Short mmCIF file of C-alpha atoms in Angstrom, two decimals:
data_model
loop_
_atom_site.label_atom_id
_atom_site.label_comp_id
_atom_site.label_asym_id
_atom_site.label_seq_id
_atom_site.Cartn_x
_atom_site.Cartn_y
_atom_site.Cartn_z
CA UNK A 45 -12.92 0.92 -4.79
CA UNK A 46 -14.29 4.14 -5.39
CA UNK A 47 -14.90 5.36 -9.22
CA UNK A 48 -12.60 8.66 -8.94
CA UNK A 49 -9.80 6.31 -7.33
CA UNK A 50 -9.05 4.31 -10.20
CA UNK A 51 -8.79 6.32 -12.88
CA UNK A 52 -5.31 5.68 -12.94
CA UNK A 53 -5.99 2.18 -12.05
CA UNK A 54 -4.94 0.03 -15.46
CA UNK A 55 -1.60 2.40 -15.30
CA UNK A 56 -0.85 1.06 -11.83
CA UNK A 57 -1.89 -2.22 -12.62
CA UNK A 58 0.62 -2.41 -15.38
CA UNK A 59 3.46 -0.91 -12.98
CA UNK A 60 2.21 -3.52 -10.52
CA UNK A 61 2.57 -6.09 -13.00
CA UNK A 62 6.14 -4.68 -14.70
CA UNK A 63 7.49 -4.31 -10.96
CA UNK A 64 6.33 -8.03 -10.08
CA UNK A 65 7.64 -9.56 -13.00
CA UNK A 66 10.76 -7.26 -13.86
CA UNK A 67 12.81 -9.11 -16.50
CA UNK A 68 15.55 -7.65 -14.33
CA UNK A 69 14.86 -10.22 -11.54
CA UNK A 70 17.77 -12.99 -11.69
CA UNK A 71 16.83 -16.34 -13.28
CA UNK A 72 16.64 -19.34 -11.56
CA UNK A 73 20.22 -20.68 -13.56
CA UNK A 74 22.05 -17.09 -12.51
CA UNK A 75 23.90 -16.09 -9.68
CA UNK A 76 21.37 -14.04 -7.68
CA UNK A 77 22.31 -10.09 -7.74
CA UNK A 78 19.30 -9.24 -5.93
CA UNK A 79 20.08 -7.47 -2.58
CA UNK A 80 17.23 -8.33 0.25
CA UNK A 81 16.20 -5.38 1.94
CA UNK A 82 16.82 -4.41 5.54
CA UNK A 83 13.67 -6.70 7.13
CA UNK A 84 11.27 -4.04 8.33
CA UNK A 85 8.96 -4.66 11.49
CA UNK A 86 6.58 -7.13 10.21
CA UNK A 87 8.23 -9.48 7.94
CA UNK A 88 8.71 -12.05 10.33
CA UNK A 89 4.80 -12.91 10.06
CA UNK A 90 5.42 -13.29 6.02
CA UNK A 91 5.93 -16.28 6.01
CA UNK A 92 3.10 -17.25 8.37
CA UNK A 93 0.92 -15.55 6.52
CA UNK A 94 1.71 -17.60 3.29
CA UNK A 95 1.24 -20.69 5.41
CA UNK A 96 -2.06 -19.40 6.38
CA UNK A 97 -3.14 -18.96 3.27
CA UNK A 98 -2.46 -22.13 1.98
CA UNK A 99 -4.34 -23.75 5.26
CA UNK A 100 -7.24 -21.73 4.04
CA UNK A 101 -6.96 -23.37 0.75
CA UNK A 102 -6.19 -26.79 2.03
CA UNK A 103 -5.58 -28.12 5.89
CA UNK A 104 -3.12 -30.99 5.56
CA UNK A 105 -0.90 -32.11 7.81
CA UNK A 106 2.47 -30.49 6.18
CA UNK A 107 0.46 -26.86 6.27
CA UNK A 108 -0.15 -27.14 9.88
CA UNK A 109 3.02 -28.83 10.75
CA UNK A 110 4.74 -25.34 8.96
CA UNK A 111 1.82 -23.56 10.64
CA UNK A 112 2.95 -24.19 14.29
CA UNK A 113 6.42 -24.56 13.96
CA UNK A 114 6.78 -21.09 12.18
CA UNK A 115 4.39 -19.83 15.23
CA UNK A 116 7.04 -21.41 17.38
CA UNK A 117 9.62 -19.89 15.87
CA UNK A 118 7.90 -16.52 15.86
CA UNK A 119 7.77 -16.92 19.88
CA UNK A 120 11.22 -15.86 20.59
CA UNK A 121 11.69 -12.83 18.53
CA UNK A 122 7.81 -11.53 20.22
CA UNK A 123 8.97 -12.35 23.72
CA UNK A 124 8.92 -9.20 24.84
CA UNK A 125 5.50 -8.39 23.33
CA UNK A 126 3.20 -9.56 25.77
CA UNK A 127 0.48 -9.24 23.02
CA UNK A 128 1.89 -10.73 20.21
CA UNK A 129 3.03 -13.28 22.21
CA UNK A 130 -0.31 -13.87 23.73
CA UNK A 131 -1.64 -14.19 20.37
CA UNK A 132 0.72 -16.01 18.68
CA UNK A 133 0.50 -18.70 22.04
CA UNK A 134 -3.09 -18.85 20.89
CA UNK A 135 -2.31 -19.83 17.17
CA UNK A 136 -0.43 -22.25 18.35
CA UNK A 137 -2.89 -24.05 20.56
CA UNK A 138 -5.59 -23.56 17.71
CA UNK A 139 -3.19 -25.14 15.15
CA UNK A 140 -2.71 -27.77 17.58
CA UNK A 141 -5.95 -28.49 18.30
CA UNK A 142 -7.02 -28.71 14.29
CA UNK A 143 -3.58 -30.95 13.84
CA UNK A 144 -5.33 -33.05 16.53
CA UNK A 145 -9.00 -33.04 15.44
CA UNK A 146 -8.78 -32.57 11.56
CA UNK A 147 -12.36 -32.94 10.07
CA UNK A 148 -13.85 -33.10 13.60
CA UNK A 149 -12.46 -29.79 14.59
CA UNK A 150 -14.82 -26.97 15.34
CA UNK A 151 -16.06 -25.76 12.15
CA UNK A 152 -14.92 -22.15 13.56
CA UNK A 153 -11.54 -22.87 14.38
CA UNK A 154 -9.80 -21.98 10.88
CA UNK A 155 -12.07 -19.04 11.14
CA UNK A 156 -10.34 -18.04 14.53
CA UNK A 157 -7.09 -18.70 13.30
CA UNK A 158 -7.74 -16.28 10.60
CA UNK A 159 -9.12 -13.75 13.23
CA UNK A 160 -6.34 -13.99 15.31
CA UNK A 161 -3.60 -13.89 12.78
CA UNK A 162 -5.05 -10.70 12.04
CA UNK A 163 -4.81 -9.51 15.24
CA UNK A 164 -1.11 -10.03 15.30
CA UNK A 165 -0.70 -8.22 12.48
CA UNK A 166 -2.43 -5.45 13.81
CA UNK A 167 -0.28 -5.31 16.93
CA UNK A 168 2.34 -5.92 15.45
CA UNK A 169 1.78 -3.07 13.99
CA UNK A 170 3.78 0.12 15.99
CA UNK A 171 0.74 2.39 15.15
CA UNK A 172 -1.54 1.01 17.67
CA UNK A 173 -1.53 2.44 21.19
CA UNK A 174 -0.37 -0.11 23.94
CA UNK A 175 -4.38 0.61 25.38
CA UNK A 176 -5.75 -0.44 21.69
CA UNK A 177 -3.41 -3.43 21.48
CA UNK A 178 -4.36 -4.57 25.09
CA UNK A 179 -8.65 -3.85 23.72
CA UNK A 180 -7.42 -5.97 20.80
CA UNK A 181 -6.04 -8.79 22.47
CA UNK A 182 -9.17 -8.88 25.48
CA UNK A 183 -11.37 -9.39 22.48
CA UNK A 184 -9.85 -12.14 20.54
CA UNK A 185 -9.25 -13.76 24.36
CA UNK A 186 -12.93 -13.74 24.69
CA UNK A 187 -13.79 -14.90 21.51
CA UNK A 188 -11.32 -17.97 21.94
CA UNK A 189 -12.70 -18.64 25.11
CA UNK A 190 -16.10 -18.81 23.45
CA UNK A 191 -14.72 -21.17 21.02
CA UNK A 192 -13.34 -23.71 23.86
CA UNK A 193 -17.09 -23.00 25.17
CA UNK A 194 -18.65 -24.14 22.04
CA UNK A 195 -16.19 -27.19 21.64
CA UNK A 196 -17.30 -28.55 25.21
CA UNK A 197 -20.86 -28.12 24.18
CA UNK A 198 -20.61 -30.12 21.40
CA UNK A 199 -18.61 -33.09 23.41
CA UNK A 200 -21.40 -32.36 25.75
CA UNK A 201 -23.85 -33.12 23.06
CA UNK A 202 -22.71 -35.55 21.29
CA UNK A 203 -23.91 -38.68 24.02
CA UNK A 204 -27.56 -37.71 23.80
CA UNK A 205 -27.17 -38.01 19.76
CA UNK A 206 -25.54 -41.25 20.22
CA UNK A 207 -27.96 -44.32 18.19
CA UNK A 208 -30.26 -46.21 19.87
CA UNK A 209 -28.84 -49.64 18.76
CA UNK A 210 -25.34 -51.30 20.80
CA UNK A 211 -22.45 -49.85 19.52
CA UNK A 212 -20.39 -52.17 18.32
CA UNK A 213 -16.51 -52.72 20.29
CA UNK A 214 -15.21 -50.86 17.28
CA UNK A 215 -17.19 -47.91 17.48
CA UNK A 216 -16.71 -48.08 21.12
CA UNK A 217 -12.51 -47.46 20.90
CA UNK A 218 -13.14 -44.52 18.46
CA UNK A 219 -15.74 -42.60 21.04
CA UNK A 220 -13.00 -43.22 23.73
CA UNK A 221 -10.30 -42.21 21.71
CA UNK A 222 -12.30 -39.11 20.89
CA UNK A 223 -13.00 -38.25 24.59
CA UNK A 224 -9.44 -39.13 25.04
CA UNK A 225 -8.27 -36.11 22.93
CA UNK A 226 -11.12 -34.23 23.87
CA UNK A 227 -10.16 -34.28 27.80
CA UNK A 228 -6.26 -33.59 26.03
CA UNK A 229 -7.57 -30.68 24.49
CA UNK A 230 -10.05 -29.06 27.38
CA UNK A 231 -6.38 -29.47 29.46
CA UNK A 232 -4.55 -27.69 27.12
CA UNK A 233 -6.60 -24.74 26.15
CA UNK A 234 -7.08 -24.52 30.01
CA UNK A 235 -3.52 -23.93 30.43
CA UNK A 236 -2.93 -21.67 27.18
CA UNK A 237 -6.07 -19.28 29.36
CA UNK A 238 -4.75 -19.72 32.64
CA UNK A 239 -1.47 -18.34 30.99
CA UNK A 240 -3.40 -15.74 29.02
CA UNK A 241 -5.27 -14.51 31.85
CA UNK A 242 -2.01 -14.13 33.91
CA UNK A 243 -0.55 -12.21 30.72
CA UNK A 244 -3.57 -9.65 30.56
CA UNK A 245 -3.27 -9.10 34.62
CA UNK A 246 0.03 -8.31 34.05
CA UNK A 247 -0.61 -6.08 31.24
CA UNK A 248 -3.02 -4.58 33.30
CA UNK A 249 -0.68 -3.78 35.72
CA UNK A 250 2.21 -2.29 33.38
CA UNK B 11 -15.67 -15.49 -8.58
CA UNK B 12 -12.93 -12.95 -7.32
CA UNK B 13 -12.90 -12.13 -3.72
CA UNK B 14 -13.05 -9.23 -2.72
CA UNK B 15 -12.80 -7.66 1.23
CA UNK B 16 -13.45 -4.10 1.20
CA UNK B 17 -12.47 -4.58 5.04
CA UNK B 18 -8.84 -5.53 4.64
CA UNK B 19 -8.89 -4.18 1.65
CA UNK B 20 -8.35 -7.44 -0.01
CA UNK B 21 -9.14 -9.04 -3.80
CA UNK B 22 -8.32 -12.31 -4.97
CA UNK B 23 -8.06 -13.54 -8.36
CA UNK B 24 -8.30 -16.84 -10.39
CA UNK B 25 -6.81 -17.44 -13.43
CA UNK B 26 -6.88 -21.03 -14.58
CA UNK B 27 -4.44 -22.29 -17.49
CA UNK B 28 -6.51 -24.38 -19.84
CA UNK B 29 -5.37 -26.29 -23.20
CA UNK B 30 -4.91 -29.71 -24.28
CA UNK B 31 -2.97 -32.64 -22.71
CA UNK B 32 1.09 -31.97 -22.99
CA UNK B 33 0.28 -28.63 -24.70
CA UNK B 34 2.54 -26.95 -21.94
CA UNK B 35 0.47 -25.79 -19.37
CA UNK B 36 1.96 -27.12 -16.49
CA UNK B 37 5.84 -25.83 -18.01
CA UNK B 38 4.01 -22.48 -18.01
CA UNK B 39 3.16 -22.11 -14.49
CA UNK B 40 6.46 -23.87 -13.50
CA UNK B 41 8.35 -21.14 -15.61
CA UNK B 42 6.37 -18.42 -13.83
CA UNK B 43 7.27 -19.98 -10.72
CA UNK B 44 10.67 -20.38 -11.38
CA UNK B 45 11.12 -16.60 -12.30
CA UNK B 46 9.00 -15.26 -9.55
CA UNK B 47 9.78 -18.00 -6.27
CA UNK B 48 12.52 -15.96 -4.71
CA UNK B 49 9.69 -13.07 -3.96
CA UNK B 50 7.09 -14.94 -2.84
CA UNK B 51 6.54 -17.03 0.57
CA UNK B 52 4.56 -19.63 -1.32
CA UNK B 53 5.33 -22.82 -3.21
CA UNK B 54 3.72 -24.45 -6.24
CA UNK B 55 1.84 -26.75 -5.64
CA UNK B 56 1.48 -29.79 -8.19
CA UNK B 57 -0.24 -33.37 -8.14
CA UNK B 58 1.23 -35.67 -10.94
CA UNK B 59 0.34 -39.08 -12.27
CA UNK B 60 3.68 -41.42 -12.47
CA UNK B 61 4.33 -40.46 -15.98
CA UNK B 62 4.50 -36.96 -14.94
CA UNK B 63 1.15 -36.08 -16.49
CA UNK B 64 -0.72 -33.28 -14.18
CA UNK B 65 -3.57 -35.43 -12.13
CA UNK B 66 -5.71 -32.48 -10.70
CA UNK B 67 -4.41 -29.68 -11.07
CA UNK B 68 -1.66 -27.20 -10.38
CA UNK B 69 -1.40 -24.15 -7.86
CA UNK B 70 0.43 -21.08 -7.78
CA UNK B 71 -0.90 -18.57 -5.29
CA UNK B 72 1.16 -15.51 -4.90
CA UNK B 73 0.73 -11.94 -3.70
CA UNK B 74 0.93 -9.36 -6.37
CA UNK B 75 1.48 -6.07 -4.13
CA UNK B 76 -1.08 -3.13 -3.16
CA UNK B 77 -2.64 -1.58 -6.37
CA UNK B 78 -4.79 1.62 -5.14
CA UNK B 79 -4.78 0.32 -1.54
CA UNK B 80 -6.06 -2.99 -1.91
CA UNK B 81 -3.98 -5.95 -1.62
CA UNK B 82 -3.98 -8.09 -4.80
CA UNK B 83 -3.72 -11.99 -4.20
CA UNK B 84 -3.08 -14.13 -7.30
CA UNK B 85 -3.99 -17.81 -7.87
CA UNK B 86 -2.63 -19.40 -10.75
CA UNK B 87 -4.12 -23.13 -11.72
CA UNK B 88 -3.61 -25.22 -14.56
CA UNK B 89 -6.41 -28.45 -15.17
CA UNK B 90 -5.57 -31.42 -16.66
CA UNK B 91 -5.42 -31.29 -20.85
CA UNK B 92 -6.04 -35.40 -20.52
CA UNK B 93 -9.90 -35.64 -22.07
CA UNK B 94 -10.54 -38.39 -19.28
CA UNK B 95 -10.22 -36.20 -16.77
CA UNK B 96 -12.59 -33.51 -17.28
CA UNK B 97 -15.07 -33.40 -14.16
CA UNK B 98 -11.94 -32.62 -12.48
CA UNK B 99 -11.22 -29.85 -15.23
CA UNK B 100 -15.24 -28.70 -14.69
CA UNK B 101 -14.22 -28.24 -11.04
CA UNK B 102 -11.14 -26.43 -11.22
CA UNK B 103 -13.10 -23.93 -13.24
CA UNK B 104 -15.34 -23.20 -10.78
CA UNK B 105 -14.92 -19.53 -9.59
CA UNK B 106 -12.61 -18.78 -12.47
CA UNK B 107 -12.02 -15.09 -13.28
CA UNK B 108 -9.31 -15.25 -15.75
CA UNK B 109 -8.06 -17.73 -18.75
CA UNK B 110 -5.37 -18.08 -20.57
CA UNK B 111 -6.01 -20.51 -23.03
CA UNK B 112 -2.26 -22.97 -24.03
CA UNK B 113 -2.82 -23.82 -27.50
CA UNK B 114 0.07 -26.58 -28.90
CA UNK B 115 1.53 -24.77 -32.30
CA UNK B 116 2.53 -28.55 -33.63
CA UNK B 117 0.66 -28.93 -36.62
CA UNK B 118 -0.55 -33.02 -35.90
CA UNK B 119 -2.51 -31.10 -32.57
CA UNK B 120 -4.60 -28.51 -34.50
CA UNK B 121 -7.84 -30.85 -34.00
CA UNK B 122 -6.93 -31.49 -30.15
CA UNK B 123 -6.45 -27.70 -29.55
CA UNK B 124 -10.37 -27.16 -31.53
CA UNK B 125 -11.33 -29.97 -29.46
CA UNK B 126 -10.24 -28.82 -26.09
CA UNK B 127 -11.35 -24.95 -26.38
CA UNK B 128 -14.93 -26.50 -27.24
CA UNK B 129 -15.09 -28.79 -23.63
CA UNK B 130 -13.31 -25.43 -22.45
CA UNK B 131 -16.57 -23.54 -23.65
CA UNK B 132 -19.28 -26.40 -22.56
CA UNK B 133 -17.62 -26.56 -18.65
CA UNK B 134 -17.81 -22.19 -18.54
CA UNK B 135 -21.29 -23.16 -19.40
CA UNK B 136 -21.89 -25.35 -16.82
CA UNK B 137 -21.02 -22.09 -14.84
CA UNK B 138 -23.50 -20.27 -16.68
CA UNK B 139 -20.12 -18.31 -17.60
CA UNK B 140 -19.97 -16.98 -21.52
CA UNK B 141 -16.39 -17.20 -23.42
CA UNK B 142 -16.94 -13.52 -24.62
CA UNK B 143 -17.34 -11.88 -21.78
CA UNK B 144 -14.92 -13.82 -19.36
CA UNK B 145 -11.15 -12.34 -19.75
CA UNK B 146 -9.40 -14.46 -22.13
CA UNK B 147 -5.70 -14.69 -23.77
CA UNK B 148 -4.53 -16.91 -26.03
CA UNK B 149 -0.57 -18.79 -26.18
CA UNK B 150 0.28 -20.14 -29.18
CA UNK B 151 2.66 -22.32 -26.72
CA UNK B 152 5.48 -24.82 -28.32
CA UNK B 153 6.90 -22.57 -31.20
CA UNK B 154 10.38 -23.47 -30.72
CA UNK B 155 9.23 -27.40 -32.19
CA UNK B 156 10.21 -25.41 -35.75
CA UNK B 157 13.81 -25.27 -34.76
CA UNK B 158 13.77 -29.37 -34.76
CA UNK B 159 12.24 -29.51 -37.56
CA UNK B 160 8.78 -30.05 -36.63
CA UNK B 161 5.79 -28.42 -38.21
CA UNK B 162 4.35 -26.16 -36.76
CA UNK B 163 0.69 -24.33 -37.23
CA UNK B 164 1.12 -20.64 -38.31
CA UNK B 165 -0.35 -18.06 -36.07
CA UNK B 166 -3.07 -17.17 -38.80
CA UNK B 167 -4.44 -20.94 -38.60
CA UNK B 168 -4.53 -21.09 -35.10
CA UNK B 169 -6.30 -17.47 -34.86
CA UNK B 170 -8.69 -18.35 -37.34
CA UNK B 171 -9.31 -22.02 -35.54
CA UNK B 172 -9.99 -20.40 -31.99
CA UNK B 173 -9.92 -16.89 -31.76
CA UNK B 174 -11.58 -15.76 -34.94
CA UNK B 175 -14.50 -14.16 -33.17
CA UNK B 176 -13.06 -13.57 -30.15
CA UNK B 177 -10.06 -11.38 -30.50
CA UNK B 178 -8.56 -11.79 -27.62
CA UNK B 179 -5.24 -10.74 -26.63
CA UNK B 180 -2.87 -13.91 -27.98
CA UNK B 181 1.03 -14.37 -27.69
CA UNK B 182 3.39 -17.07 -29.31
CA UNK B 183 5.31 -18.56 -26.80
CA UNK B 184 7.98 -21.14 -25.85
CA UNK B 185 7.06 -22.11 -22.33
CA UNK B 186 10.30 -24.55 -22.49
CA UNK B 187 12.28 -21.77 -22.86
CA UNK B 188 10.37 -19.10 -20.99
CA UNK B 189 10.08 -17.35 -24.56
CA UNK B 190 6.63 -14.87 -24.03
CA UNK B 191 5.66 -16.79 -21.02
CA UNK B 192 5.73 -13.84 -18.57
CA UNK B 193 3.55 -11.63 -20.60
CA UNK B 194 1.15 -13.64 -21.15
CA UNK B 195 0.59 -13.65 -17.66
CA UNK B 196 0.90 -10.54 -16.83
CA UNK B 197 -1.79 -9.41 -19.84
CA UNK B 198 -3.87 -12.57 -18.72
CA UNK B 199 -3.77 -11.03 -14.82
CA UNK B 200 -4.29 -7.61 -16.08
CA UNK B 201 -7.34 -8.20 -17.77
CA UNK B 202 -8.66 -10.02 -15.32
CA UNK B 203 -7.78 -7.07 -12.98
CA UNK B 204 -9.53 -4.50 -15.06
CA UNK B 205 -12.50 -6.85 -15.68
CA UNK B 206 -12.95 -7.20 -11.15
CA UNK B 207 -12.52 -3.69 -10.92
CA UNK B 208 -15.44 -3.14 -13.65
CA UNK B 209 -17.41 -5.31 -11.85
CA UNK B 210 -16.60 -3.40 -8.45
CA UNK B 211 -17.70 -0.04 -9.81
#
């Protein structure tokens, strides 16, 4: 914030405030009287957003349960937005992934999530050209696809880091329960690119 | 610490609700919630013990609006008054920007309030963070107990017990009834407001 810019800034801090917590907001006991506004372009991703937030405070499972089924639910009314869409496919298969993984989940993912949640807002956003939204979506495609990279490396890696003594039976069902879900999860974000990469050729052609 | 993201334009705030055990805290952030829920996406969120005592601590994030461009984000938190519990307490105070410090009017809790805004003072310490400098309002919480009958501290005793040197910005309040609840806040999130900006500039 610049110094010249908030001069003003306790005044509009208080308006903030006064707005925020008008006393002539219904209680909780009273019929509401409040009217909700016409929902602009946008709104739909409130709630996501919220969700978001608290997954960035705390992943548990009811946050990322809400997570993907509000992405779900955000797929119909983005149809028609090949971008959005794309992106919002993409939350979904990083949700699902972290739903899957939890603690063993790519450090990065949340990171990604947050990345590409921005990104939707952004093109969700009707002052971005269609060739921005399009440079907008290439690059978060990349950088997911650099994720799955980094998540194979690491199943990659993880043999050769393996202990020298005999695993015990135990410890032997958990490692192929983990490969299990890893093979799940290579399948699955190779069909979420596969249908990405048919999205952007047909952006490219529109 | 409050976040701030001069990319997105983003700051975040922290103001934790501290106090002794039943003094009311948790009835203030519920009230807040209650008045504010239908305009924001969020929910409270609140870890009890059976007996309806707060375990860790409660959560209240909400989204105050754009104030000179920058998006303000709001988390409210209350810690656990119980003295058992105060590593968790310690913790929730990590980061803190803002406090608003629930003091129990009843007269039989003057020595629990003195007690709890000392451990308030030794955990900010902990954080290397001073009580004079960090923003800080008092509530003089639980003044409708003189209704029933029950004594209750006047607010020269309780100014003189904890905020004699401080003079901070203090309210009586009835978080049972919502009496003075919602500007306390709203002073408690100002200041803290004006002191991130200061910091900022």
């Amino acid at each position: 914030m610049d110094k010249n810019a908030n001069d003003t800034f306790a005044f509009d801090l208080e308006n903030r405030l006064d707005d925020f917590f008008s006393d002539s907001l219904s209680r909780p006991d009273e019929p509401s009287t409040v009217q909700e506004p016409p929902a602009p372009r946008g709104r739909p991703l409130k709630s996501l957003k919220s969700t978001l937030l608290a997954i960035d405070w705390e992943i548990t499972d009811d946050a990322l349960a809400a997570f993907i089924g509000q992405v779900d639910a955000l797929e119909g009314p983005y149809e028609t937005d090949k971008v959005a869409h794309t992106l919002l496919r993409m939350l979904r298969s990083l949700g699902r992934y972290v739903r899957t993984h939890k603690a063993n989940a790519h450090p990065d993912t949340i990171k990604r999530i947050m990345a590409v949640y921005s990104a939707l807002e952004r093109a969700v956003d009707d002052q971005l050209s269609p060739r921005e939204k399009e440079k907008l979506l290439s690059a978060e495609v990349s950088a997911f696809r650099q994720l799955k990279q980094q998540i194979v490396a690491s199943r990659a890696a993880r043999p050769t880091a393996a202990p020298t003594q005999q695993p015990s039976a135990q410890t032997l069902l958990a490692v192929g329960a983990v490969i299990r879900a890893i093979h799940d999860l290579e399948s699955r974000v190779t069909a979420e690119l596969s249908a990405i990469r048919k999205d952007l050729e047909r952006l490219g052609k529109s | 610490m409050s976040f701030i993201n001069t990319k997105t334009k983003e700051v975040q705030v922290k103001v934790v609700f501290v106090g002794p055990g039943r003094g009311g805290k948790t009835t203030n952030l519920e009230y807040i919630f209650s008045r504010i829920r239908h305009r924001i996406q969020s929910d409270m969120v609140s870890i009890k013990t059976q007996g309806d005592r707060t375990l860790f601590f409660d959560f209240l994030p909400f989204e105050l609006g754009a104030i000179k461009g920058y998006q303000v984000k709001t988390q409210l938190y209350t810690v656990p008054g119980q003295v058992k519990y105060n590593a968790t307490r310690k913790l929730v105070l990590k980061g803190v920007d803002g406090i608003v410090f629930v003091a129990d009017s009843a007269v039989d809790r003057r020595e629990n309030n003195i007690r709890s805004f000392e451990n308030l003072r030794e955990n900010l310490g902990f954080y290397d963070i001073d009580l004079t400098t960090i923003p800080l309002v008092f509530q003089y919480n639980k003044r409708d107990l003189a209704t029933q009958g029950i004594p209750i501290l006047d607010v020269n005793t309780l100014e003189s017990d904890l905020n004699a040197q401080l003079k901070a910005p203090s309210f009586t309040a009835s978080a049972l009834t919502g009496d003075n609840v919602i500007p306390t806040v709203k002073k408690a999130i100002a200041i803290t407001m004006v002191a991130t900006r200061d910091k900022l500039l």
